[in-house]
Amino acid sequence: MPRYVRPLAALSGGLALAASLTACGGSSDASGSAESKGGGEKVVTVYSADGLKSDKGDGWYDRVFADFTKKTGIEVKYVEGGSGEMVQRAVREKTNTQADVLITLPPFIQQADGKGLLQSYKPQGSDKVNGADKAPDGKWTSVVNNYFGFIYNKKELPAAPTTWEELLDAKYKGKLQYSTPGVAGDGTAVLIKSMHDFGGKEPAMEYLKKLQANNVGPSSSTSKLAPKTDKGELLVANGDVQMNFAQSKSMPNLGIWFPAKDGGKPTSFALPYAAGLVADGPHSENGKKLLDHLLSEEAQKLVSEVGGGFPARTDVKPTDANAVELTKLMGGVEIFEPDWADIDKNLSSYVDAWKAATGS
């Protein structure tokens, strides 16, 4: 695994913050009435990684989807799940495509491209997105930037853990959980970060094998771990900055932290929500319009203020209270750059190694 590290302050577009994605309507069913689908003129279906939906209906998706519908008259049908789950659903539906837009985390957006699920489209505003955060051929573009992290219960733990090694302590037995690698984007991120921090696949698997003694077990959804942590059912879980920062507004016991290897510095890496136009989608023209809207200055400026995250556009630099707080949170965290091509190519072998090490 690559070990290139750079200070967060050096990131282009840095900590101008992007939105807490939150879903309009929260529907888990892509099917619409015959009338809504007739002609494909007034509906667009979005398949998205979870962690972006607000149960209270006050998140970024809620706001930008509502604005989009008001502006265009196009209704947004929303389906969410784990990153890998959404890709696999789209694969199963390839002969009868239901989704128009797919939004998921690396390496699953690359996986979707490799499976022929995406068609090229460069949304308006994508020229303002860093080259590393979009595909050169327009198959996908980040719409919200984000960083991988962990959470802890601030009520039960006076201070956050600081190292991976601390999590092996017996006090975390049955009180620690991370989402499933290969299924959830943030779960896959546990593998990526541990391989980076421990210096390779083998030492990372040795560590995760030991950690399994404290692990509650698999979870297909990362977003479900935050309520458990807030209630004290868990002391520590994985997550990501955008999602957990948004959740912490209604879950006061959530704290965000970044594990370090003993003797090292806390690290993280960018884990953007990347959007692509689905090949042969039933309402592709509406999908293009929605992608344009998600990358509009209007939508990007709402990112930190409404939900807490990092805008994909480098020319949008919020200065609201959330932006200031998030900048402080990320201070001192070293950001490394995963080799996504390697991860895309070898993800199955990494997940198999994790299964063998943990008995999962």
mmCIF file of N, CA and C in Angstrom, residues 24 27 29-47 65 68-69 72-79 97-101 277 281-291:
data_model
loop_
_atom_site.group_PDB
_atom_site.id
_atom_site.type_symbol
_atom_site.label_atom_id
_atom_site.label_comp_id
_atom_site.label_asym_id
_atom_site.label_seq_id
_atom_site.Cartn_x
_atom_site.Cartn_y
_atom_site.Cartn_z
ATOM 1 N N CYS A 24 -33.852 12.771 0.051
ATOM 2 C CA CYS A 24 -35.213 13.261 -0.055
ATOM 3 C C CYS A 24 -36.180 12.091 -0.019
ATOM 4 N N SER A 27 -37.001 6.990 0.399
ATOM 5 C CA SER A 27 -37.586 5.780 -0.159
ATOM 6 C C SER A 27 -36.541 4.710 -0.349
ATOM 7 N N ASP A 29 -37.393 2.079 -2.293
ATOM 8 C CA ASP A 29 -37.948 1.360 -3.437
ATOM 9 C C ASP A 29 -37.859 2.244 -4.658
ATOM 10 N N ALA A 30 -37.191 1.760 -5.702
ATOM 11 C CA ALA A 30 -36.996 2.570 -6.896
ATOM 12 C C ALA A 30 -38.211 2.581 -7.791
ATOM 13 N N SER A 31 -39.135 1.656 -7.583
ATOM 14 C CA SER A 31 -40.261 1.565 -8.491
ATOM 15 C C SER A 31 -41.181 2.751 -8.294
ATOM 16 N N GLY A 32 -41.627 3.306 -9.380
ATOM 17 C CA GLY A 32 -42.587 4.388 -9.326
ATOM 18 C C GLY A 32 -43.861 3.953 -10.013
ATOM 19 N N SER A 33 -44.899 4.767 -9.939
ATOM 20 C CA SER A 33 -46.136 4.428 -10.608
ATOM 21 C C SER A 33 -45.940 4.500 -12.105
ATOM 22 N N ALA A 34 -46.835 3.851 -12.838
ATOM 23 C CA ALA A 34 -46.736 3.887 -14.296
ATOM 24 C C ALA A 34 -46.824 5.316 -14.790
ATOM 25 N N GLU A 35 -47.639 6.116 -14.104
ATOM 26 C CA GLU A 35 -47.788 7.511 -14.512
ATOM 27 C C GLU A 35 -46.494 8.281 -14.348
ATOM 28 N N SER A 36 -45.778 8.058 -13.206
ATOM 29 C CA SER A 36 -44.548 8.809 -12.948
ATOM 30 C C SER A 36 -43.439 8.381 -13.892
ATOM 31 N N LYS A 37 -43.504 7.093 -14.345
ATOM 32 C CA LYS A 37 -42.451 6.607 -15.223
ATOM 33 C C LYS A 37 -42.790 6.824 -16.694
ATOM 34 N N GLY A 38 -44.054 7.099 -16.959
ATOM 35 C CA GLY A 38 -44.481 7.238 -18.345
ATOM 36 C C GLY A 38 -43.703 8.314 -19.058
ATOM 37 N N GLY A 39 -43.040 7.949 -20.120
ATOM 38 C CA GLY A 39 -42.262 8.913 -20.893
ATOM 39 C C GLY A 39 -40.971 9.302 -20.231
ATOM 40 N N GLY A 40 -40.787 8.951 -18.965
ATOM 41 C CA GLY A 40 -39.542 9.265 -18.271
ATOM 42 C C GLY A 40 -39.287 10.743 -18.123
ATOM 43 N N GLU A 41 -40.323 11.563 -18.113
ATOM 44 C CA GLU A 41 -40.125 13.003 -18.176
ATOM 45 C C GLU A 41 -40.012 13.677 -16.813
ATOM 46 N N LYS A 42 -40.619 13.103 -15.788
ATOM 47 C CA LYS A 42 -40.709 13.823 -14.528
ATOM 48 C C LYS A 42 -40.186 13.035 -13.337
ATOM 49 N N VAL A 43 -39.250 12.117 -13.561
ATOM 50 C CA VAL A 43 -38.691 11.337 -12.463
ATOM 51 C C VAL A 43 -37.234 11.025 -12.750
ATOM 52 N N VAL A 44 -36.437 10.935 -11.690
ATOM 53 C CA VAL A 44 -35.055 10.476 -11.792
ATOM 54 C C VAL A 44 -34.784 9.605 -10.576
ATOM 55 N N THR A 45 -34.141 8.457 -10.788
ATOM 56 C CA THR A 45 -33.896 7.511 -9.703
ATOM 57 C C THR A 45 -32.422 7.510 -9.332
ATOM 58 N N VAL A 46 -32.163 7.697 -8.044
ATOM 59 C CA VAL A 46 -30.802 7.768 -7.517
ATOM 60 C C VAL A 46 -30.546 6.561 -6.615
ATOM 61 N N TYR A 47 -29.477 5.823 -6.892
ATOM 62 C CA TYR A 47 -28.974 4.790 -5.984
ATOM 63 C C TYR A 47 -27.760 5.382 -5.285
ATOM 64 N N PHE A 65 -32.437 18.013 -3.318
ATOM 65 C CA PHE A 65 -33.443 17.325 -4.130
ATOM 66 C C PHE A 65 -34.718 18.159 -4.207
ATOM 67 N N PHE A 68 -34.141 20.950 -6.527
ATOM 68 C CA PHE A 68 -34.108 20.440 -7.899
ATOM 69 C C PHE A 68 -35.528 20.201 -8.425
ATOM 70 N N THR A 69 -36.371 19.602 -7.601
ATOM 71 C CA THR A 69 -37.751 19.338 -8.017
ATOM 72 C C THR A 69 -38.507 20.641 -8.246
ATOM 73 N N THR A 72 -37.160 22.109 -11.587
ATOM 74 C CA THR A 72 -37.351 21.368 -12.835
ATOM 75 C C THR A 72 -38.679 20.620 -12.938
ATOM 76 N N GLY A 73 -39.336 20.399 -11.794
ATOM 77 C CA GLY A 73 -40.547 19.592 -11.803
ATOM 78 C C GLY A 73 -40.270 18.100 -11.813
ATOM 79 N N ILE A 74 -38.995 17.722 -11.723
ATOM 80 C CA ILE A 74 -38.606 16.310 -11.771
ATOM 81 C C ILE A 74 -38.550 15.746 -10.353
ATOM 82 N N GLU A 75 -39.274 14.669 -10.123
ATOM 83 C CA GLU A 75 -39.293 14.020 -8.814
ATOM 84 C C GLU A 75 -38.085 13.104 -8.658
ATOM 85 N N VAL A 76 -37.466 13.127 -7.471
ATOM 86 C CA VAL A 76 -36.314 12.277 -7.194
ATOM 87 C C VAL A 76 -36.763 11.049 -6.418
ATOM 88 N N LYS A 77 -36.549 9.871 -7.014
ATOM 89 C CA LYS A 77 -36.765 8.601 -6.324
ATOM 90 C C LYS A 77 -35.428 8.168 -5.750
ATOM 91 N N TYR A 78 -35.388 7.851 -4.465
ATOM 92 C CA TYR A 78 -34.110 7.625 -3.775
ATOM 93 C C TYR A 78 -34.042 6.229 -3.167
ATOM 94 N N VAL A 79 -32.932 5.547 -3.412
ATOM 95 C CA VAL A 79 -32.674 4.221 -2.856
ATOM 96 C C VAL A 79 -31.285 4.242 -2.244
ATOM 97 N N THR A 97 -32.550 -1.906 -16.380
ATOM 98 C CA THR A 97 -31.961 -0.839 -15.559
ATOM 99 C C THR A 97 -33.025 0.034 -14.909
ATOM 100 N N GLN A 98 -32.875 0.256 -13.603
ATOM 101 C CA GLN A 98 -33.816 1.076 -12.835
ATOM 102 C C GLN A 98 -33.229 2.424 -12.438
ATOM 103 N N ALA A 99 -31.919 2.460 -12.157
ATOM 104 C CA ALA A 99 -31.287 3.686 -11.663
ATOM 105 C C ALA A 99 -30.833 4.581 -12.810
ATOM 106 N N ASP A 100 -30.850 5.867 -12.542
ATOM 107 C CA ASP A 100 -30.330 6.853 -13.498
ATOM 108 C C ASP A 100 -29.001 7.437 -13.033
ATOM 109 N N VAL A 101 -28.838 7.552 -11.713
ATOM 110 C CA VAL A 101 -27.618 8.111 -11.120
ATOM 111 C C VAL A 101 -27.161 7.165 -10.007
ATOM 112 N N LEU A 277 -23.400 8.745 -14.141
ATOM 113 C CA LEU A 277 -24.634 8.551 -14.892
ATOM 114 C C LEU A 277 -24.718 7.083 -15.282
ATOM 115 N N GLY A 281 -29.863 4.118 -18.382
ATOM 116 C CA GLY A 281 -30.868 4.453 -17.381
ATOM 117 C C GLY A 281 -32.164 4.882 -18.040
ATOM 118 N N PRO A 282 -33.291 4.646 -17.387
ATOM 119 C CA PRO A 282 -34.586 4.972 -17.997
ATOM 120 C C PRO A 282 -34.836 6.463 -18.175
ATOM 121 N N HIS A 283 -34.128 7.285 -17.389
ATOM 122 C CA HIS A 283 -34.336 8.741 -17.475
ATOM 123 C C HIS A 283 -32.986 9.455 -17.468
ATOM 124 N N SER A 284 -32.139 9.120 -18.439
ATOM 125 C CA SER A 284 -30.762 9.628 -18.453
ATOM 126 C C SER A 284 -30.692 11.143 -18.555
ATOM 127 N N GLU A 285 -31.580 11.745 -19.330
ATOM 128 C CA GLU A 285 -31.537 13.202 -19.473
ATOM 129 C C GLU A 285 -31.839 13.872 -18.139
ATOM 130 N N ASN A 286 -32.747 13.301 -17.380
ATOM 131 C CA ASN A 286 -33.029 13.838 -16.052
ATOM 132 C C ASN A 286 -31.857 13.592 -15.108
ATOM 133 N N GLY A 287 -31.187 12.462 -15.299
ATOM 134 C CA GLY A 287 -29.991 12.182 -14.519
ATOM 135 C C GLY A 287 -28.915 13.217 -14.757
ATOM 136 N N LYS A 288 -28.736 13.626 -16.009
ATOM 137 C CA LYS A 288 -27.752 14.668 -16.335
ATOM 138 C C LYS A 288 -28.111 15.983 -15.641
ATOM 139 N N LYS A 289 -29.392 16.311 -15.649
ATOM 140 C CA LYS A 289 -29.825 17.559 -15.013
ATOM 141 C C LYS A 289 -29.568 17.525 -13.508
ATOM 142 N N LEU A 290 -29.810 16.358 -12.894
ATOM 143 C CA LEU A 290 -29.569 16.256 -11.460
ATOM 144 C C LEU A 290 -28.083 16.367 -11.147
ATOM 145 N N LEU A 291 -27.224 15.728 -11.928
ATOM 146 C CA LEU A 291 -25.780 15.833 -11.703
ATOM 147 C C LEU A 291 -25.318 17.279 -11.850
#
